Amino acid sequence: MSGKREILSVTSIVAMGIGTALYAAFNVFFNIFQLPGTQLVALRPSVAIPMFFGFIFGPIVGFVAGFLGNIISDAISWGGFWWNWDVGNGLLGLIPGLAILMIKKEEMNTSKGLILCSVLSIIASIIGMGFASYTDYIFGYGISTIEEATYALFLPAAITDAINGAIITPILVAAYSAAVKGRARRA
């Protein structure tokens, strides 16, 4: 397959399940850490999970982990789900997954790969939380002004997600790569 990863391989399907479960579980815990002055925006280092799964296993795996993980955690934490925030969280995983179009698999744990991982995590946070925040405004989901969407939703969510993603995701990638190399040496 010339270095490209299969979209629906057994590995990808298992990764979707694990990523979804981890993201949902950690989100439920971190949802208690609400940022003051926001509308249900939490400090969530867990955003690194779909970003990691996207970067390592591809954009579809990352999107599913973020999308379904957020649906499950919102259902548990808040008793419902909000499609636009679920799509936004899916984008948190999809965008770092685009790395498969930019670098070779062997480069993922190099300086180039880890920097790309950080950059894509920041871009994902801006696009994903921008989509979620501004669709709340566009569709009138409790937000009446663009300023409210910007200051009560977008900025707090995008900034905290970008910081968490840019720092934690490359750490997860490096740890995963070291574990894979260690396992390969023992085999």
Coordinates of C-alpha atoms in Angstrom, one line a residue:
M1 CA 0.0 0.0 0.0
S2 CA 3.0 2.3 -0.5
G3 CA 3.2 3.6 3.1
K4 CA -0.4 4.6 3.4
R5 CA -2.5 3.3 6.3
E6 CA -5.8 1.4 5.7
I7 CA -8.8 3.3 6.8
L8 CA -10.8 0.4 8.3
S9 CA -8.1 -2.1 9.3
V10 CA -8.6 -4.2 12.5
T11 CA -5.9 -2.0 14.1
S12 CA -7.9 1.2 13.2
I13 CA -11.2 -0.2 14.5
V14 CA -9.6 -1.3 17.8
A15 CA -7.9 2.2 18.0
M16 CA -11.2 3.9 17.5
G17 CA -12.7 1.9 20.3
I18 CA -9.8 2.5 22.7
G19 CA -9.6 6.2 21.8
T20 CA -13.3 6.7 22.2
A21 CA -13.4 4.9 25.6
L22 CA -10.4 6.8 26.9
Y23 CA -11.6 10.2 25.7
A24 CA -15.1 9.6 27.2
A25 CA -13.7 8.4 30.6
F26 CA -11.2 11.2 31.0
N27 CA -13.7 13.9 29.8
V28 CA -16.2 12.8 32.4
F29 CA -13.6 13.3 35.1
F30 CA -12.2 16.6 33.7
N31 CA -15.7 18.1 33.0
I32 CA -15.8 19.0 36.7
F33 CA -13.1 21.6 36.2
Q34 CA -15.2 24.3 34.6
L35 CA -13.5 27.5 33.6
P36 CA -15.1 30.5 35.3
G37 CA -17.1 32.9 33.1
T38 CA -17.7 30.3 30.4
Q39 CA -20.6 28.2 29.3
L40 CA -19.7 24.6 30.2
V41 CA -16.1 25.0 29.0
A42 CA -13.8 22.8 31.0
L43 CA -10.0 22.5 31.4
R44 CA -9.5 19.3 29.5
P45 CA -6.0 17.8 29.1
S46 CA -7.9 14.9 27.7
V47 CA -8.2 16.6 24.3
A48 CA -4.7 15.1 23.7
I49 CA -6.4 11.7 23.4
P50 CA -8.2 12.1 20.0
M51 CA -5.2 14.3 18.8
F52 CA -2.8 11.4 19.6
F53 CA -5.1 8.8 18.1
G54 CA -5.5 10.9 14.9
F55 CA -1.7 11.6 14.6
I56 CA -0.7 7.9 15.1
F57 CA -3.6 6.1 13.5
G58 CA -5.0 8.6 11.0
P59 CA -7.7 11.2 10.6
I60 CA -10.7 8.8 10.6
V61 CA -9.6 7.2 13.9
G62 CA -9.0 10.6 15.4
F63 CA -12.3 11.9 14.3
V64 CA -14.2 8.9 15.7
A65 CA -12.4 9.0 19.0
G66 CA -13.1 12.7 19.5
F67 CA -16.7 12.6 18.1
L68 CA -18.0 9.5 19.9
G69 CA -15.9 10.1 23.0
N70 CA -17.5 13.5 23.4
I71 CA -21.0 12.2 22.8
I72 CA -20.6 9.6 25.5
S73 CA -19.0 12.0 28.0
D74 CA -21.6 14.7 27.4
A75 CA -24.4 12.1 27.9
I76 CA -22.8 11.0 31.2
S77 CA -21.9 14.5 32.4
W78 CA -24.8 16.6 31.2
G79 CA -27.5 14.1 30.2
G80 CA -27.5 14.9 26.5
F81 CA -25.3 15.7 23.5
W82 CA -24.7 18.7 21.3
W83 CA -23.9 17.7 17.7
N84 CA -21.8 20.7 16.9
W85 CA -19.5 20.3 19.9
D86 CA -19.2 16.6 19.0
V87 CA -18.2 17.5 15.5
G88 CA -15.8 20.1 16.9
N89 CA -14.2 17.4 19.1
G90 CA -14.0 15.1 16.2
L91 CA -12.0 17.8 14.3
L92 CA -9.6 17.8 17.3
G93 CA -8.6 14.3 16.2
L94 CA -9.1 14.5 12.5
I95 CA -6.7 17.5 11.9
P96 CA -3.6 15.9 13.6
G97 CA -4.4 12.8 11.6
L98 CA -3.6 14.8 8.4
A99 CA 0.0 14.3 9.3
I100 CA -0.1 11.0 7.3
L101 CA -0.2 13.2 4.2
M102 CA 2.8 15.3 5.4
I103 CA 5.4 13.0 6.9
K104 CA 6.4 9.3 6.7
K105 CA 5.4 7.0 9.5
E106 CA 9.1 6.7 10.5
E107 CA 9.3 10.4 11.0
M108 CA 6.5 10.7 13.6
N109 CA 8.8 10.5 16.6
T110 CA 11.5 12.7 15.1
S111 CA 11.8 16.4 16.0
K112 CA 10.0 17.2 12.7
G113 CA 7.2 14.9 13.6
L114 CA 6.8 16.1 17.1
I115 CA 6.8 19.7 16.1
L116 CA 4.2 18.9 13.4
C117 CA 2.2 17.2 16.0
S118 CA 2.2 20.3 18.2
V119 CA 1.3 22.6 15.3
L120 CA -1.5 20.4 14.1
S121 CA -2.9 20.2 17.6
I122 CA -3.0 24.0 17.8
I123 CA -4.7 24.2 14.4
A124 CA -7.2 21.5 15.4
S125 CA -8.1 23.4 18.6
I126 CA -8.7 26.6 16.7
I127 CA -10.8 25.0 13.9
G128 CA -12.6 22.5 16.1
M129 CA -13.6 24.9 18.9
G130 CA -14.3 27.6 16.3
F131 CA -16.7 25.4 14.6
A132 CA -18.4 24.4 17.8
S133 CA -18.5 27.9 19.3
Y134 CA -19.7 29.8 16.3
T135 CA -22.3 27.2 15.3
D136 CA -23.8 27.8 18.8
Y137 CA -24.1 31.4 17.7
I138 CA -25.3 30.7 14.2
F139 CA -28.1 28.3 15.3
G140 CA -28.9 30.3 18.5
Y141 CA -28.0 27.6 21.0
G142 CA -28.0 29.8 24.1
I143 CA -25.6 32.3 22.5
S144 CA -27.1 35.6 21.4
T145 CA -24.0 37.6 20.2
I146 CA -20.8 36.9 18.4
E147 CA -18.9 38.5 21.3
E148 CA -20.5 36.0 23.7
A149 CA -19.5 33.1 21.3
T150 CA -16.0 34.5 21.2
Y151 CA -15.4 35.3 24.8
A152 CA -17.5 32.7 26.7
L153 CA -16.9 29.8 24.3
F154 CA -14.3 30.0 21.6
L155 CA -11.3 31.7 23.3
P156 CA -11.4 29.7 26.5
A157 CA -12.0 26.4 24.7
A158 CA -9.5 27.0 21.9
I159 CA -6.7 28.4 24.1
T160 CA -6.9 25.6 26.7
D161 CA -7.2 22.9 24.1
A162 CA -4.4 24.3 22.1
I163 CA -2.0 24.5 25.1
N164 CA -3.0 21.0 26.4
G165 CA -2.8 19.5 22.9
A166 CA 0.5 21.1 21.9
I167 CA 2.2 19.9 25.1
I168 CA 0.6 16.6 25.9
T169 CA 0.1 15.1 22.5
P170 CA 3.8 15.0 21.5
I171 CA 4.6 13.5 24.9
L172 CA 2.0 10.7 24.2
V173 CA 3.5 10.2 20.7
A174 CA 7.0 9.9 22.0
A175 CA 5.9 7.5 24.8
Y176 CA 4.0 5.4 22.3
S177 CA 6.9 5.3 19.9
A178 CA 9.3 4.3 22.7
A179 CA 6.9 1.5 23.8
V180 CA 6.6 0.2 20.2
K181 CA 10.4 0.2 19.8
G182 CA 10.8 -1.5 23.1
R183 CA 8.3 -4.2 22.2
A184 CA 10.0 -4.7 18.8
R185 CA 13.4 -5.3 20.5
R186 CA 12.0 -8.0 22.8
A187 CA 10.3 -9.9 19.9

